[in-house]
């Protein structure tokens, strides 16, 4: 084997090892070790590199492509969290409810020092939202005063639940009971509401878990023209320390929500910004509570984050296992650094039994 091919082989082996560490990430509590979670964050990039290595070896030495092929096959369940190959259900047989989750980023798209431009941008955003006025349930995150005013004006006939911590539930049907899973923070929250619909009651959660807050740091590091080795290493350690702390926060927040969900007397729907990919402990906690709508009915690459870090799927709709996902849609827009996620859920008509938590 020539030196160049030997080097490529060693890099390929390193990528395969990192990919297997990404496979482990959902099953390891970050309290035990947080470093494996970092591999899960970059799983889409690792998957792409494995595919590139397969193509390279098929032209050079086909037998060496087997390692990456086996790596992908053994982690096929993880692949389906990033790329889905489903079709929409052709017809529904029971009652349905339409759901959208959307991290609105406080409608920052509309900010402009020039009032005329600001009003025009605000109107454009409201026109976009009006396309979804018939949606029955919205789970919205990162809502401040500016975005709250937009929501009230755009959805005057919806019931709105908001506690000034960012999360919002909008419903075309009455919210008969509501509350909060309190994280003890000002910027992250989870609201829940019991919604009376079609003779049944659904408990809906709108959540926004702790963000990593490393995008700006990584961009600053990447854009440095002259790299000071000592300063660069200091910056990298700061990024890793921030990622570790935020990931631990998210894990505990997810467990708080899970504990609350398990006490619910009603079928549940969870919609929101997990700030973690499917290759994470946080996602694993949520996946035990309901079916991931993307895995059930999604098609293509499921990227929901439009910010600086590419190929991230961090916005989700999880549906009670008693519900069926009839359709899924990723709504790509330019109004936020997140894309909206839409799903239609179906369930058989049953007699409602009122109970209180």
XYZ file of C-alpha atoms in Angstrom:
357
model
C 0.000 0.000 0.000
C 1.415 3.385 -0.993
C 2.042 6.052 1.626
C -0.903 8.175 0.453
C -3.340 5.246 0.551
C -1.968 4.176 3.936
C -2.640 7.667 5.266
C -6.179 7.615 3.853
C -6.748 4.202 5.425
C -5.647 5.450 8.860
C -7.920 8.497 8.574
C -10.767 6.193 7.481
C -10.162 4.004 10.546
C -10.282 7.086 12.789
C -13.588 8.177 11.254
C -15.063 4.690 11.769
C -13.985 4.737 15.415
C -15.508 8.188 15.909
C -18.738 6.981 14.243
C -19.059 4.069 16.661
C -18.557 6.491 19.549
C -21.422 8.551 18.088
C -23.571 5.388 18.124
C -22.877 5.035 21.858
C -23.763 8.648 22.714
C -27.562 8.170 23.155
C -27.049 5.424 25.725
C -24.543 7.112 28.022
C -25.602 9.581 30.691
C -23.300 12.621 30.418
C -22.888 12.489 34.183
C -20.714 9.432 33.536
C -18.803 10.926 30.614
C -19.746 13.867 28.388
C -17.014 13.553 25.732
C -18.859 10.878 23.743
C -21.764 13.314 23.277
C -19.456 15.497 21.193
C -19.131 12.690 18.624
C -22.932 12.417 18.470
C -23.176 16.129 17.624
C -21.053 15.611 14.505
C -22.556 12.305 13.423
C -23.917 13.679 10.084
C -20.410 14.814 9.140
C -18.983 11.420 10.120
C -21.635 9.680 8.017
C -20.748 11.806 4.976
C -17.043 11.036 5.432
C -17.800 7.308 5.585
C -19.699 7.560 2.308
C -16.802 9.456 0.712
C -14.340 6.815 1.873
C -16.566 4.082 0.394
C -16.553 5.853 -2.978
C -12.783 6.383 -2.829
C -11.981 2.756 -2.012
C -14.414 1.391 -4.594
C -12.264 3.044 -7.264
C -8.897 2.269 -5.630
C -9.117 -0.948 -3.589
C -12.741 -2.155 -3.266
C -12.059 -4.521 -0.362
C -11.104 -1.572 1.857
C -14.581 -0.052 1.409
C -16.098 -2.923 3.429
C -15.137 -1.343 6.769
C -17.161 1.849 6.209
C -20.020 -0.100 4.609
C -20.285 -2.314 7.705
C -20.012 0.752 9.935
C -23.045 2.324 8.248
C -25.065 -0.904 8.220
C -24.436 -1.576 11.914
C -25.629 1.923 12.726
C -28.582 1.947 10.339
C -30.988 2.919 13.099
C -28.880 6.039 13.665
C -28.905 6.812 9.939
C -32.714 6.860 10.043
C -32.548 9.624 12.652
C -30.787 11.825 10.091
C -32.238 10.603 6.774
C -35.726 9.167 6.477
C -37.249 7.189 3.620
C -40.960 7.206 4.411
C -44.097 8.209 2.527
C -47.106 10.095 3.851
C -50.116 8.006 4.847
C -52.515 7.975 1.845
C -55.657 8.374 3.937
C -56.722 8.694 7.557
C -59.350 6.552 9.271
C -59.726 8.195 12.674
C -59.670 11.691 14.119
C -56.685 13.861 13.247
C -54.935 16.903 14.669
C -52.406 19.119 12.899
C -49.334 20.199 14.871
C -46.485 22.605 14.180
C -43.421 23.240 16.316
C -41.319 26.290 15.506
C -38.441 28.030 17.257
C -39.304 31.554 16.190
C -36.038 33.139 17.453
C -38.135 36.034 18.814
C -38.908 37.000 15.200
C -35.460 38.582 14.882
C -36.046 38.675 11.126
C -38.247 41.712 11.728
C -35.698 43.744 13.665
C -34.551 46.863 11.847
C -33.585 50.314 13.108
C -35.542 51.818 10.247
C -39.225 51.741 11.277
C -40.462 51.531 7.706
C -38.266 48.514 6.982
C -39.170 46.960 10.334
C -42.897 47.260 9.658
C -42.461 45.783 6.194
C -40.474 42.812 7.512
C -43.012 42.272 10.275
C -45.834 42.231 7.733
C -43.917 39.725 5.575
C -43.437 37.420 8.553
C -47.097 37.640 9.531
C -48.100 36.775 5.960
C -45.901 33.664 6.203
C -47.508 32.621 9.497
C -51.006 33.205 8.128
C -50.428 30.315 5.703
C -50.761 28.057 8.759
C -53.739 29.656 10.507
C -55.731 26.452 10.118
C -53.154 24.466 12.084
C -54.808 23.273 15.268
C -51.879 23.191 17.683
C -48.677 25.246 17.682
C -45.691 24.682 19.949
C -43.552 27.810 19.634
C -40.244 28.644 21.298
C -38.029 31.687 21.897
C -40.923 34.111 22.130
C -40.232 37.562 23.571
C -42.426 40.655 23.661
C -41.889 41.413 19.964
C -42.793 37.911 18.785
C -45.645 37.646 21.300
C -47.292 40.720 19.764
C -46.986 39.137 16.310
C -48.566 35.882 17.479
C -51.514 37.639 19.108
C -52.220 39.626 15.942
C -51.754 36.689 13.566
C -53.754 34.122 15.554
C -56.528 36.122 17.264
C -58.892 33.130 17.388
C -56.407 30.698 18.957
C -56.114 30.086 22.690
C -52.649 31.200 23.808
C -50.614 30.059 26.826
C -47.418 32.005 27.583
C -45.395 32.624 30.741
C -42.668 35.002 29.472
C -39.979 32.322 29.395
C -39.975 31.706 25.655
C -42.270 28.703 25.195
C -45.832 29.129 23.902
C -48.783 26.840 23.194
C -51.349 28.012 20.644
C -54.524 25.977 20.188
C -57.735 26.262 18.194
C -59.378 24.325 21.014
C -59.776 25.275 24.692
C -56.851 24.646 27.024
C -58.695 23.262 30.041
C -55.666 22.836 32.286
C -52.099 24.084 32.028
C -48.798 24.360 33.837
C -45.034 24.498 33.602
C -42.145 22.108 34.048
C -39.852 24.596 35.731
C -36.132 24.404 34.926
C -35.239 27.265 37.235
C -33.977 29.385 34.319
C -35.247 32.546 32.630
C -34.583 31.565 29.017
C -35.453 27.855 28.829
C -38.835 26.436 29.639
C -41.450 23.765 29.088
C -45.163 24.551 29.157
C -47.912 21.947 29.068
C -51.612 22.220 28.398
C -54.545 19.794 28.354
C -56.504 20.432 25.179
C -60.051 19.218 24.634
C -60.354 17.996 21.056
C -62.696 15.619 19.203
C -64.170 14.215 22.416
C -60.751 13.421 23.808
C -58.088 15.261 25.811
C -54.490 15.592 24.682
C -51.669 16.883 26.861
C -49.372 19.063 24.745
C -45.851 20.097 25.734
C -43.926 22.990 24.173
C -40.279 22.893 25.229
C -37.001 24.707 24.649
C -34.007 23.038 26.265
C -30.640 24.600 27.085
C -28.658 25.633 23.997
C -24.940 24.937 23.576
C -24.136 28.619 22.928
C -20.970 27.659 21.057
C -21.850 28.724 17.503
C -20.383 32.216 17.832
C -17.265 30.845 19.583
C -16.578 28.257 16.878
C -17.157 30.804 14.112
C -14.745 33.248 15.765
C -12.102 30.519 16.037
C -12.594 29.417 12.427
C -12.349 32.981 11.074
C -9.081 33.889 12.791
C -6.566 34.879 10.121
C -3.525 34.393 12.310
C -3.723 31.459 14.697
C -2.022 31.880 18.039
C -1.557 28.286 19.168
C -1.801 29.056 22.882
C -4.891 31.246 22.456
C -6.517 28.759 20.060
C -6.088 25.919 22.564
C -7.534 28.149 25.306
C -10.552 28.929 23.079
C -11.070 25.248 22.244
C -11.034 24.293 25.932
C -13.596 27.035 26.574
C -15.865 25.651 23.836
C -15.588 22.108 25.198
C -16.251 23.275 28.772
C -19.337 25.208 27.641
C -20.604 22.235 25.624
C -20.144 19.912 28.629
C -22.020 22.184 31.033
C -24.907 22.893 28.650
C -25.250 19.230 27.713
C -25.510 18.274 31.376
C -28.224 20.926 31.850
C -30.199 19.574 28.871
C -30.002 16.023 30.128
C -31.465 16.954 33.504
C -34.144 19.122 31.859
C -35.139 16.204 29.612
C -35.437 13.923 32.632
C -37.682 16.467 34.391
C -40.014 16.552 31.391
C -39.984 12.746 31.141
C -40.953 12.394 34.807
C -43.876 14.773 34.257
C -45.010 13.059 31.051
C -45.083 9.646 32.723
C -47.687 10.958 35.166
C -49.965 12.300 32.437
C -53.519 10.906 32.488
C -53.879 11.758 28.788
C -52.185 10.944 25.507
C -49.295 13.302 24.926
C -47.709 15.382 22.160
C -44.269 16.927 22.630
C -43.073 19.660 20.282
C -40.029 21.826 20.565
C -36.331 22.563 20.360
C -34.263 19.822 21.976
C -30.959 21.507 21.049
C -29.567 17.998 20.614
C -29.388 15.629 17.625
C -30.843 12.102 17.533
C -27.403 10.787 18.542
C -27.726 12.127 22.092
C -28.775 11.047 25.555
C -31.390 13.822 25.585
C -33.053 12.451 22.447
C -32.961 8.940 23.891
C -34.928 10.147 26.930
C -37.604 11.704 24.702
C -37.788 8.735 22.341
C -39.041 6.580 25.227
C -42.022 8.937 25.635
C -43.394 8.864 22.096
C -42.717 8.246 18.419
C -40.479 10.661 16.515
C -42.676 12.041 13.714
C -39.702 12.366 11.355
C -38.738 8.722 11.742
C -42.369 7.704 11.166
C -43.250 9.850 8.118
C -40.277 12.042 7.212
C -38.581 11.921 3.827
C -35.053 13.031 2.954
C -32.534 14.823 5.161
C -34.146 16.086 8.358
C -32.030 19.195 9.062
C -34.042 21.696 11.135
C -31.279 24.136 12.136
C -30.412 26.870 9.635
C -27.612 28.412 11.703
C -23.826 28.171 11.561
C -23.488 24.463 12.418
C -24.644 22.391 9.411
C -26.856 19.295 9.165
C -28.389 19.478 12.643
C -31.819 18.057 13.414
C -32.727 19.509 16.803
C -36.456 20.373 16.464
C -38.927 17.531 17.011
C -42.500 16.386 17.320
C -42.943 13.288 19.482
C -46.379 11.661 19.457
C -47.902 9.328 22.034
C -47.497 5.677 21.055
C -51.310 5.438 20.955
C -51.303 8.004 18.120
C -50.268 7.397 14.530
C -48.205 9.872 12.513
C -50.067 10.385 9.227
C -47.801 13.037 7.686
C -44.649 15.038 8.318
C -43.307 18.185 6.670
C -40.214 20.326 7.121
C -41.124 23.967 6.406
C -37.986 25.724 5.160
C -38.097 29.488 5.546
C -35.700 32.369 6.189
C -37.449 33.981 9.158
C -35.532 32.131 11.891
C -32.367 30.101 12.362
C -34.697 27.115 12.803
C -37.125 25.539 10.355
C -40.698 24.822 11.387
C -41.766 21.177 11.647
C -45.316 20.082 10.854
C -47.121 16.773 11.429
C -50.620 15.358 11.227
C -51.453 12.903 13.995
C -54.300 10.383 13.982
C -56.003 8.374 16.680
C -59.169 6.293 17.019
C -62.221 7.939 18.546
C -62.571 6.904 22.171
C -64.738 7.972 25.046
C -62.977 10.666 27.096
C -62.250 9.899 30.724
C -61.532 13.065 32.672
C -58.850 12.728 35.298
C -56.580 15.116 37.068
C -52.895 14.885 37.708
